[in-house]
Amino acid sequence: MMKPLTLRTKLTLFYSLTVSILLTGFALIYYRVLTTGMDSDLTQDILDRTSGLRGYLRFEDGQPVFVYDENEPEEVTFIDQATRYYQVYEIETGQLLRESGELQNSQVRFSPADIQNYASTAPSFVDIHTDQGRIRLRNELVSANGSNYLLFVGASMKPLEETVDSFLEGLAWLIPSGVLLAAIASWFMAGKALEPVAALGKAASEIVVSRLDRRLPIQGTNDELDQLAIQFNDTLARLEKAVDEMKQFTASISHEWRTPLAVLRGEAEVALMQTSSPEQYRRVLASQLEEFEKLTRMINQLLTLARAESGEVEIEQETVDLSAMAQKLTEDLEPVASSKNLTLSCNSAPSVTVCGDPGWLERVVLNLLDNAIKFTPAGGHVNVRVSQNGHSATLEVQDDGIGIPNEALPHIFERFYRSDPSRSDRSEGAGLGLSLVKWAVDQHHGSIEVESTPNKGSRFRMKLPSIIS
Ligand code: ADP
C-alpha cells in the first residue's frame, strides 16, 4: 500500500498547484491581450499607410509613381516607412507594375488569377508566409486614366512574432521557476506552521498516567493551536481528577477491608491457639459472621455504586407518593428506634408526589433514617417531614444526635467518608451510604443539603421536583 502523504507534502502540493494554475491563467490572459493588441496596432498601421500612400500615388504613362514634396521631412519619413512593402498590379493584365525592394527580396508574386480574385474582394487583408517571416498586406482598388489597378501595402509581422516568441520564452522560464519558488516557500511555511503541532505531539506523548500533572505549553498567541493545547490541558485536568479519585477509592477500599480482615484473622488465631469449648467456638463464629455481614454489605454497596456510576442502572419513572413512603418507612424502623430508646415520628403533608424510581427513593430515605438513628444517642428524637413548596417536594430527616463537625460537612457525601473514624468504629457503616444517596438524588434532578451542629443534631433536606395534582 502507498504511504499516505504527510500534511506538509499535501499543503506544498496544494499551494504549488494553485500557483501554477494562477500563473498559467494570468499568462494566457496576458498573451491574448498582448497578441490581439499588437495585431490590431499593426493592422491600423497598415490601414494608415495604405490610405496615405493612395494620396501620393499617380500614374504617368501607365506607370505608378509617388509624388511628394522632398523638402518636407514629415512626408519623406512617411513615404520611406510606407513604401517598404508595396506592390502595384494592373488588374486587367495581372501584370506587376512596381514593387518595393523588401517584397522583391521576399519574392512575393501574385498570378493574374489571384489579382482578379483580390480585385473582386478588395479591399481586404492577406497574410503571406515568406522566408523572411510573415507579411500582412492590404489591397485596395485604384482607378486612374480609365485603367484599374490593385495597390498592396503592408508590413512585416516579424517584430510581432518576435515579441510573442520572447514572451513565450520568458513564460517558459517564469512559470516553472514561479511554481518552484512557491513549492519551496510553501514547504518551509508548512514546516514552520506545523512545527508547534509536532511540539504538541511530542509533549503529549510524554504524558503518562504517573505524570498526569504535566501540561502542554501554551504559547499565548491564542491561535488554533493554543486553543487545542488549552482543550487538551482541560481534558488532562479531568483525567487527573478521575485518576486521583480512583487512587483514593482503591486506597480507601484497602483501608476499609484491613480492619475487618484483621479482626477475623485475630479471632481465628486466638481460637486455634487455645483449646476451647464448643460454646466458645460458637461465640467466635457468631462474631465472625457479623464481620462477614459487614464486608458483604460493603461489597454490595460498592457494587451498586459502581453500577450506578458506570451508567448501568436505570432509573424508573413512576409516580411515587413521598408522604406515604415516609410514613411506611417510619413505621418499619420503629422497632429499631425503640430498641435504641429513640422516638421516631413522621409528619407529612398528604400525598406529596414526585416522579421517580420507588426503589431508589426508598433507599435514599432509609439511608437518611438509618444514619439519624445510628448517630443519635438514647433518649433522642428523629423526625421525618414531607412538604410541598410550589413545584418542589421536600423531605427532611432531623435528629438531635451527635451532629457533624463543620470541617466534615463538605465531605460527608464523598465515598468512604466518615466524619470521625473513632466514632464510626461503633457503627458498622463504611461511609458509602450518603454517596449513593447523592447519586440517586442527582438522577432524580433533585438536590440534597445538610445543616448540622455538633452535639445538637443534624437536618438532611432533600428537594425533588414534584408532580402537582
Ligand atoms: P455511613 O455508612 O458511615 O453512615 P454515610 O455515607 O451514610 O456512611 O455517612 C457518612 C458520614 O456522615 C457518617 O460516617 C457520619 O460521620 C456522617 N453522618 C451522616 N449522617 C449523620 C447524622 N444524621 N448525624 C451525624 N453524622 C452523620
PDB file of N, CA, C and O and ligand atoms in Angstrom, residues 297 301 367-376 382 397-405 408-409 411-421 423-424 427-437 450-453 457-460, ligand 1:
ATOM      1  N   ARG A 297     -22.063  -6.351  53.166  1.00  0.00           N
ATOM      2  CA  ARG A 297     -22.833  -5.127  52.957  1.00  0.00           C
ATOM      3  C   ARG A 297     -21.990  -4.096  52.193  1.00  0.00           C
ATOM      4  O   ARG A 297     -22.447  -3.470  51.250  1.00  0.00           O
ATOM      5  N   GLN A 301     -22.783  -2.519  48.561  1.00  0.00           N
ATOM      6  CA  GLN A 301     -22.900  -1.072  48.350  1.00  0.00           C
ATOM      7  C   GLN A 301     -21.930  -0.615  47.256  1.00  0.00           C
ATOM      8  O   GLN A 301     -22.277   0.172  46.380  1.00  0.00           O
ATOM      9  N   ASN A 367     -31.650   5.310  54.064  1.00  0.00           N
ATOM     10  CA  ASN A 367     -30.283   5.670  54.422  1.00  0.00           C
ATOM     11  C   ASN A 367     -30.249   6.844  55.390  1.00  0.00           C
ATOM     12  O   ASN A 367     -29.499   6.835  56.366  1.00  0.00           O
ATOM     13  N   LEU A 368     -31.076   7.863  55.090  1.00  0.00           N
ATOM     14  CA  LEU A 368     -31.093   9.059  55.933  1.00  0.00           C
ATOM     15  C   LEU A 368     -31.604   8.699  57.331  1.00  0.00           C
ATOM     16  O   LEU A 368     -31.029   9.113  58.344  1.00  0.00           O
ATOM     17  N   LEU A 369     -32.662   7.892  57.371  1.00  0.00           N
ATOM     18  CA  LEU A 369     -33.239   7.486  58.662  1.00  0.00           C
ATOM     19  C   LEU A 369     -32.263   6.619  59.435  1.00  0.00           C
ATOM     20  O   LEU A 369     -32.079   6.790  60.641  1.00  0.00           O
ATOM     21  N   ASP A 370     -31.631   5.724  58.709  1.00  0.00           N
ATOM     22  CA  ASP A 370     -30.678   4.798  59.322  1.00  0.00           C
ATOM     23  C   ASP A 370     -29.543   5.590  59.976  1.00  0.00           C
ATOM     24  O   ASP A 370     -29.159   5.316  61.125  1.00  0.00           O
ATOM     25  N   ASN A 371     -29.006   6.579  59.246  1.00  0.00           N
ATOM     26  CA  ASN A 371     -27.931   7.416  59.807  1.00  0.00           C
ATOM     27  C   ASN A 371     -28.408   8.155  61.047  1.00  0.00           C
ATOM     28  O   ASN A 371     -27.698   8.222  62.053  1.00  0.00           O
ATOM     29  N   ALA A 372     -29.618   8.743  60.918  1.00  0.00           N
ATOM     30  CA  ALA A 372     -30.137   9.528  62.044  1.00  0.00           C
ATOM     31  C   ALA A 372     -30.233   8.664  63.299  1.00  0.00           C
ATOM     32  O   ALA A 372     -29.859   9.083  64.390  1.00  0.00           O
ATOM     33  N   ILE A 373     -30.733   7.437  63.122  1.00  0.00           N
ATOM     34  CA  ILE A 373     -30.877   6.536  64.272  1.00  0.00           C
ATOM     35  C   ILE A 373     -29.502   6.137  64.808  1.00  0.00           C
ATOM     36  O   ILE A 373     -29.251   6.124  66.008  1.00  0.00           O
ATOM     37  N   LYS A 374     -28.587   5.888  63.830  1.00  0.00           N
ATOM     38  CA  LYS A 374     -27.246   5.434  64.185  1.00  0.00           C
ATOM     39  C   LYS A 374     -26.496   6.493  65.005  1.00  0.00           C
ATOM     40  O   LYS A 374     -25.786   6.177  65.940  1.00  0.00           O
ATOM     41  N   PHE A 375     -26.649   7.763  64.590  1.00  0.00           N
ATOM     42  CA  PHE A 375     -25.840   8.814  65.212  1.00  0.00           C
ATOM     43  C   PHE A 375     -26.592   9.629  66.270  1.00  0.00           C
ATOM     44  O   PHE A 375     -26.243  10.763  66.546  1.00  0.00           O
ATOM     45  N   THR A 376     -27.663   9.030  66.781  1.00  0.00           N
ATOM     46  CA  THR A 376     -28.383   9.718  67.857  1.00  0.00           C
ATOM     47  C   THR A 376     -28.385   8.824  69.104  1.00  0.00           C
ATOM     48  O   THR A 376     -28.802   7.663  69.033  1.00  0.00           O
ATOM     49  N   VAL A 382     -35.922  11.476  66.418  1.00  0.00           N
ATOM     50  CA  VAL A 382     -35.699  11.547  64.968  1.00  0.00           C
ATOM     51  C   VAL A 382     -37.042  11.859  64.335  1.00  0.00           C
ATOM     52  O   VAL A 382     -38.042  11.225  64.668  1.00  0.00           O
ATOM     53  N   VAL A 397     -35.042  14.933  57.216  1.00  0.00           N
ATOM     54  CA  VAL A 397     -34.842  13.988  58.318  1.00  0.00           C
ATOM     55  C   VAL A 397     -34.022  14.731  59.359  1.00  0.00           C
ATOM     56  O   VAL A 397     -32.905  15.160  59.079  1.00  0.00           O
ATOM     57  N   GLN A 398     -34.638  14.923  60.536  1.00  0.00           N
ATOM     58  CA  GLN A 398     -33.970  15.716  61.568  1.00  0.00           C
ATOM     59  C   GLN A 398     -33.735  14.859  62.808  1.00  0.00           C
ATOM     60  O   GLN A 398     -34.584  14.061  63.188  1.00  0.00           O
ATOM     61  N   ASP A 399     -32.537  15.037  63.387  1.00  0.00           N
ATOM     62  CA  ASP A 399     -32.288  14.308  64.635  1.00  0.00           C
ATOM     63  C   ASP A 399     -31.627  15.247  65.635  1.00  0.00           C
ATOM     64  O   ASP A 399     -31.161  16.317  65.261  1.00  0.00           O
ATOM     65  N   ASP A 400     -31.614  14.851  66.907  1.00  0.00           N
ATOM     66  CA  ASP A 400     -30.889  15.659  67.885  1.00  0.00           C
ATOM     67  C   ASP A 400     -29.715  14.856  68.422  1.00  0.00           C
ATOM     68  O   ASP A 400     -29.488  14.779  69.620  1.00  0.00           O
ATOM     69  N   GLY A 401     -28.990  14.265  67.450  1.00  0.00           N
ATOM     70  CA  GLY A 401     -27.878  13.383  67.806  1.00  0.00           C
ATOM     71  C   GLY A 401     -26.555  14.107  67.926  1.00  0.00           C
ATOM     72  O   GLY A 401     -26.494  15.293  68.258  1.00  0.00           O
ATOM     73  N   ILE A 402     -25.496  13.386  67.596  1.00  0.00           N
ATOM     74  CA  ILE A 402     -24.144  13.893  67.845  1.00  0.00           C
ATOM     75  C   ILE A 402     -23.728  14.984  66.876  1.00  0.00           C
ATOM     76  O   ILE A 402     -22.757  15.697  67.121  1.00  0.00           O
ATOM     77  N   GLY A 403     -24.436  15.119  65.729  1.00  0.00           N
ATOM     78  CA  GLY A 403     -24.120  16.176  64.768  1.00  0.00           C
ATOM     79  C   GLY A 403     -22.839  15.891  63.990  1.00  0.00           C
ATOM     80  O   GLY A 403     -22.176  14.874  64.202  1.00  0.00           O
ATOM     81  N   ILE A 404     -22.543  16.822  63.096  1.00  0.00           N
ATOM     82  CA  ILE A 404     -21.372  16.620  62.230  1.00  0.00           C
ATOM     83  C   ILE A 404     -20.465  17.841  62.381  1.00  0.00           C
ATOM     84  O   ILE A 404     -20.936  18.980  62.277  1.00  0.00           O
ATOM     85  N   PRO A 405     -19.176  17.639  62.615  1.00  0.00           N
ATOM     86  CA  PRO A 405     -18.273  18.789  62.741  1.00  0.00           C
ATOM     87  C   PRO A 405     -18.280  19.611  61.449  1.00  0.00           C
ATOM     88  O   PRO A 405     -18.408  19.055  60.354  1.00  0.00           O
ATOM     89  N   ALA A 408     -16.252  18.618  58.525  1.00  0.00           N
ATOM     90  CA  ALA A 408     -16.623  17.372  57.847  1.00  0.00           C
ATOM     91  C   ALA A 408     -17.789  17.573  56.879  1.00  0.00           C
ATOM     92  O   ALA A 408     -17.956  16.811  55.925  1.00  0.00           O
ATOM     93  N   LEU A 409     -18.552  18.655  57.139  1.00  0.00           N
ATOM     94  CA  LEU A 409     -19.779  18.862  56.349  1.00  0.00           C
ATOM     95  C   LEU A 409     -19.578  18.784  54.826  1.00  0.00           C
ATOM     96  O   LEU A 409     -20.366  18.129  54.137  1.00  0.00           O
ATOM     97  N   HIS A 411     -17.692  17.082  53.124  1.00  0.00           N
ATOM     98  CA  HIS A 411     -17.190  15.797  52.620  1.00  0.00           C
ATOM     99  C   HIS A 411     -18.121  14.621  52.831  1.00  0.00           C
ATOM    100  O   HIS A 411     -17.852  13.538  52.320  1.00  0.00           O
ATOM    101  N   ILE A 412     -19.182  14.803  53.583  1.00  0.00           N
ATOM    102  CA  ILE A 412     -19.931  13.608  54.001  1.00  0.00           C
ATOM    103  C   ILE A 412     -20.590  12.858  52.838  1.00  0.00           C
ATOM    104  O   ILE A 412     -20.922  11.694  52.981  1.00  0.00           O
ATOM    105  N   PHE A 413     -20.729  13.538  51.659  1.00  0.00           N
ATOM    106  CA  PHE A 413     -21.330  12.826  50.528  1.00  0.00           C
ATOM    107  C   PHE A 413     -20.272  12.102  49.698  1.00  0.00           C
ATOM    108  O   PHE A 413     -20.572  11.494  48.693  1.00  0.00           O
ATOM    109  N   GLU A 414     -19.011  12.197  50.134  1.00  0.00           N
ATOM    110  CA  GLU A 414     -17.950  11.510  49.398  1.00  0.00           C
ATOM    111  C   GLU A 414     -17.886  10.049  49.818  1.00  0.00           C
ATOM    112  O   GLU A 414     -18.244   9.694  50.949  1.00  0.00           O
ATOM    113  N   ARG A 415     -17.360   9.241  48.886  1.00  0.00           N
ATOM    114  CA  ARG A 415     -17.283   7.807  49.190  1.00  0.00           C
ATOM    115  C   ARG A 415     -16.314   7.546  50.332  1.00  0.00           C
ATOM    116  O   ARG A 415     -15.261   8.143  50.401  1.00  0.00           O
ATOM    117  N   PHE A 416     -16.662   6.659  51.193  1.00  0.00           N
ATOM    118  CA  PHE A 416     -15.851   6.204  52.322  1.00  0.00           C
ATOM    119  C   PHE A 416     -15.609   7.277  53.363  1.00  0.00           C
ATOM    120  O   PHE A 416     -14.790   7.121  54.241  1.00  0.00           O
ATOM    121  N   TYR A 417     -16.327   8.418  53.211  1.00  0.00           N
ATOM    122  CA  TYR A 417     -16.062   9.457  54.199  1.00  0.00           C
ATOM    123  C   TYR A 417     -16.898   9.231  55.442  1.00  0.00           C
ATOM    124  O   TYR A 417     -18.114   9.097  55.392  1.00  0.00           O
ATOM    125  N   ARG A 418     -16.185   9.206  56.582  1.00  0.00           N
ATOM    126  CA  ARG A 418     -16.883   9.168  57.863  1.00  0.00           C
ATOM    127  C   ARG A 418     -16.281  10.275  58.707  1.00  0.00           C
ATOM    128  O   ARG A 418     -15.064  10.398  58.798  1.00  0.00           O
ATOM    129  N   SER A 419     -17.163  11.081  59.294  1.00  0.00           N
ATOM    130  CA  SER A 419     -16.660  12.316  59.892  1.00  0.00           C
ATOM    131  C   SER A 419     -15.634  12.067  61.000  1.00  0.00           C
ATOM    132  O   SER A 419     -14.686  12.802  61.142  1.00  0.00           O
ATOM    133  N   ASP A 420     -15.797  11.021  61.719  1.00  0.00           N
ATOM    134  CA  ASP A 420     -14.863  10.780  62.807  1.00  0.00           C
ATOM    135  C   ASP A 420     -14.661   9.284  62.956  1.00  0.00           C
ATOM    136  O   ASP A 420     -15.516   8.574  63.498  1.00  0.00           O
ATOM    137  N   PRO A 421     -13.529   8.787  62.499  1.00  0.00           N
ATOM    138  CA  PRO A 421     -13.319   7.334  62.487  1.00  0.00           C
ATOM    139  C   PRO A 421     -13.461   6.719  63.871  1.00  0.00           C
ATOM    140  O   PRO A 421     -13.936   5.600  64.008  1.00  0.00           O
ATOM    141  N   ARG A 423     -15.499   7.512  66.118  1.00  0.00           N
ATOM    142  CA  ARG A 423     -16.923   7.292  66.423  1.00  0.00           C
ATOM    143  C   ARG A 423     -17.485   6.182  65.563  1.00  0.00           C
ATOM    144  O   ARG A 423     -18.297   5.395  65.992  1.00  0.00           O
ATOM    145  N   SER A 424     -17.007   6.155  64.317  1.00  0.00           N
ATOM    146  CA  SER A 424     -17.635   5.219  63.382  1.00  0.00           C
ATOM    147  C   SER A 424     -17.249   3.784  63.697  1.00  0.00           C
ATOM    148  O   SER A 424     -17.849   2.865  63.171  1.00  0.00           O
ATOM    149  N   SER A 427     -20.159   2.230  64.836  1.00  0.00           N
ATOM    150  CA  SER A 427     -21.174   1.890  63.837  1.00  0.00           C
ATOM    151  C   SER A 427     -20.551   1.020  62.760  1.00  0.00           C
ATOM    152  O   SER A 427     -19.341   0.970  62.600  1.00  0.00           O
ATOM    153  N   GLU A 428     -21.446   0.350  62.029  1.00  0.00           N
ATOM    154  CA  GLU A 428     -20.922  -0.587  61.043  1.00  0.00           C
ATOM    155  C   GLU A 428     -20.835   0.015  59.644  1.00  0.00           C
ATOM    156  O   GLU A 428     -20.561  -0.661  58.695  1.00  0.00           O
ATOM    157  N   GLY A 429     -21.069   1.352  59.551  1.00  0.00           N
ATOM    158  CA  GLY A 429     -21.083   1.974  58.217  1.00  0.00           C
ATOM    159  C   GLY A 429     -19.707   2.031  57.585  1.00  0.00           C
ATOM    160  O   GLY A 429     -18.690   2.041  58.272  1.00  0.00           O
ATOM    161  N   ALA A 430     -19.710   2.068  56.254  1.00  0.00           N
ATOM    162  CA  ALA A 430     -18.447   2.152  55.517  1.00  0.00           C
ATOM    163  C   ALA A 430     -18.278   3.516  54.875  1.00  0.00           C
ATOM    164  O   ALA A 430     -17.334   3.761  54.141  1.00  0.00           O
ATOM    165  N   GLY A 431     -19.226   4.426  55.118  1.00  0.00           N
ATOM    166  CA  GLY A 431     -19.125   5.752  54.515  1.00  0.00           C
ATOM    167  C   GLY A 431     -19.560   5.768  53.065  1.00  0.00           C
ATOM    168  O   GLY A 431     -19.149   6.623  52.295  1.00  0.00           O
ATOM    169  N   LEU A 432     -20.398   4.789  52.666  1.00  0.00           N
ATOM    170  CA  LEU A 432     -20.833   4.744  51.260  1.00  0.00           C
ATOM    171  C   LEU A 432     -22.280   5.190  51.105  1.00  0.00           C
ATOM    172  O   LEU A 432     -22.700   5.582  50.021  1.00  0.00           O
ATOM    173  N   GLY A 433     -23.026   5.114  52.202  1.00  0.00           N
ATOM    174  CA  GLY A 433     -24.471   5.383  52.132  1.00  0.00           C
ATOM    175  C   GLY A 433     -24.797   6.732  51.512  1.00  0.00           C
ATOM    176  O   GLY A 433     -25.587   6.814  50.571  1.00  0.00           O
ATOM    177  N   LEU A 434     -24.169   7.800  52.014  1.00  0.00           N
ATOM    178  CA  LEU A 434     -24.531   9.140  51.530  1.00  0.00           C
ATOM    179  C   LEU A 434     -24.079   9.387  50.089  1.00  0.00           C
ATOM    180  O   LEU A 434     -24.705  10.164  49.378  1.00  0.00           O
ATOM    181  N   SER A 435     -23.002   8.705  49.648  1.00  0.00           N
ATOM    182  CA  SER A 435     -22.611   8.907  48.239  1.00  0.00           C
ATOM    183  C   SER A 435     -23.656   8.278  47.320  1.00  0.00           C
ATOM    184  O   SER A 435     -23.937   8.797  46.239  1.00  0.00           O
ATOM    185  N   LEU A 436     -24.246   7.164  47.775  1.00  0.00           N
ATOM    186  CA  LEU A 436     -25.345   6.571  46.988  1.00  0.00           C
ATOM    187  C   LEU A 436     -26.576   7.482  47.010  1.00  0.00           C
ATOM    188  O   LEU A 436     -27.252   7.669  46.000  1.00  0.00           O
ATOM    189  N   VAL A 437     -26.836   8.065  48.191  1.00  0.00           N
ATOM    190  CA  VAL A 437     -27.967   8.991  48.322  1.00  0.00           C
ATOM    191  C   VAL A 437     -27.784  10.153  47.336  1.00  0.00           C
ATOM    192  O   VAL A 437     -28.689  10.504  46.575  1.00  0.00           O
ATOM    193  N   VAL A 450     -27.325  19.647  53.904  1.00  0.00           N
ATOM    194  CA  VAL A 450     -27.325  19.244  55.303  1.00  0.00           C
ATOM    195  C   VAL A 450     -26.964  20.441  56.188  1.00  0.00           C
ATOM    196  O   VAL A 450     -26.136  21.268  55.833  1.00  0.00           O
ATOM    197  N   GLU A 451     -27.645  20.515  57.322  1.00  0.00           N
ATOM    198  CA  GLU A 451     -27.294  21.509  58.342  1.00  0.00           C
ATOM    199  C   GLU A 451     -27.017  20.690  59.592  1.00  0.00           C
ATOM    200  O   GLU A 451     -27.760  19.749  59.897  1.00  0.00           O
ATOM    201  N   SER A 452     -25.966  21.050  60.299  1.00  0.00           N
ATOM    202  CA  SER A 452     -25.671  20.254  61.486  1.00  0.00           C
ATOM    203  C   SER A 452     -24.869  21.056  62.505  1.00  0.00           C
ATOM    204  O   SER A 452     -24.042  21.880  62.141  1.00  0.00           O
ATOM    205  N   THR A 453     -25.154  20.810  63.766  1.00  0.00           N
ATOM    206  CA  THR A 453     -24.375  21.421  64.847  1.00  0.00           C
ATOM    207  C   THR A 453     -23.915  20.279  65.736  1.00  0.00           C
ATOM    208  O   THR A 453     -24.748  19.480  66.202  1.00  0.00           O
ATOM    209  N   GLY A 457     -27.395  18.138  66.806  1.00  0.00           N
ATOM    210  CA  GLY A 457     -28.173  17.355  65.848  1.00  0.00           C
ATOM    211  C   GLY A 457     -27.966  17.783  64.410  1.00  0.00           C
ATOM    212  O   GLY A 457     -27.266  18.760  64.128  1.00  0.00           O
ATOM    213  N   SER A 458     -28.594  17.018  63.514  1.00  0.00           N
ATOM    214  CA  SER A 458     -28.424  17.280  62.082  1.00  0.00           C
ATOM    215  C   SER A 458     -29.782  17.293  61.405  1.00  0.00           C
ATOM    216  O   SER A 458     -30.742  16.688  61.882  1.00  0.00           O
ATOM    217  N   ARG A 459     -29.805  18.012  60.248  1.00  0.00           N
ATOM    218  CA  ARG A 459     -31.027  18.004  59.455  1.00  0.00           C
ATOM    219  C   ARG A 459     -30.622  17.825  57.981  1.00  0.00           C
ATOM    220  O   ARG A 459     -29.911  18.642  57.406  1.00  0.00           O
ATOM    221  N   PHE A 460     -31.085  16.712  57.395  1.00  0.00           N
ATOM    222  CA  PHE A 460     -30.847  16.478  55.960  1.00  0.00           C
ATOM    223  C   PHE A 460     -32.100  16.882  55.220  1.00  0.00           C
ATOM    224  O   PHE A 460     -33.197  16.462  55.573  1.00  0.00           O
TER     225      PHE A 460
HETATM  226  P1  ADP B   1     -22.020   5.508  56.960  1.00  0.00           P
HETATM  227  O1  ADP B   1     -22.223   4.198  56.331  1.00  0.00           O
HETATM  228  O2  ADP B   1     -20.753   5.610  57.729  1.00  0.00           O
HETATM  229  O3  ADP B   1     -23.205   6.013  57.695  1.00  0.00           O
HETATM  230  P2  ADP B   1     -22.702   7.598  55.148  1.00  0.00           P
HETATM  231  O4  ADP B   1     -22.160   7.904  53.824  1.00  0.00           O
HETATM  232  O5  ADP B   1     -24.126   7.280  55.273  1.00  0.00           O
HETATM  233  O6  ADP B   1     -21.785   6.466  55.731  1.00  0.00           O
HETATM  234  O7  ADP B   1     -22.365   8.823  56.096  1.00  0.00           O
HETATM  235  C1  ADP B   1     -21.095   9.413  56.078  1.00  0.00           C
HETATM  236  C2  ADP B   1     -20.755  10.048  57.377  1.00  0.00           C
HETATM  237  O8  ADP B   1     -21.562  11.201  57.602  1.00  0.00           O
HETATM  238  C3  ADP B   1     -21.025   9.189  58.566  1.00  0.00           C
HETATM  239  O9  ADP B   1     -19.979   8.307  58.824  1.00  0.00           O
HETATM  240  C4  ADP B   1     -21.200  10.195  59.684  1.00  0.00           C
HETATM  241  O10 ADP B   1     -19.933  10.582  60.142  1.00  0.00           O
HETATM  242  C5  ADP B   1     -21.840  11.355  58.963  1.00  0.00           C
HETATM  243  N1  ADP B   1     -23.284  11.378  59.152  1.00  0.00           N
HETATM  244  C6  ADP B   1     -24.239  11.007  58.291  1.00  0.00           C
HETATM  245  N2  ADP B   1     -25.473  11.189  58.794  1.00  0.00           N
HETATM  246  C7  ADP B   1     -25.303  11.698  60.035  1.00  0.00           C
HETATM  247  C8  ADP B   1     -26.187  12.107  61.080  1.00  0.00           C
HETATM  248  N3  ADP B   1     -27.521  12.032  60.945  1.00  0.00           N
HETATM  249  N4  ADP B   1     -25.640  12.584  62.224  1.00  0.00           N
HETATM  250  C9  ADP B   1     -24.316  12.665  62.360  1.00  0.00           C
HETATM  251  N5  ADP B   1     -23.424  12.283  61.424  1.00  0.00           N
HETATM  252  C10 ADP B   1     -23.903  11.820  60.267  1.00  0.00           C
END
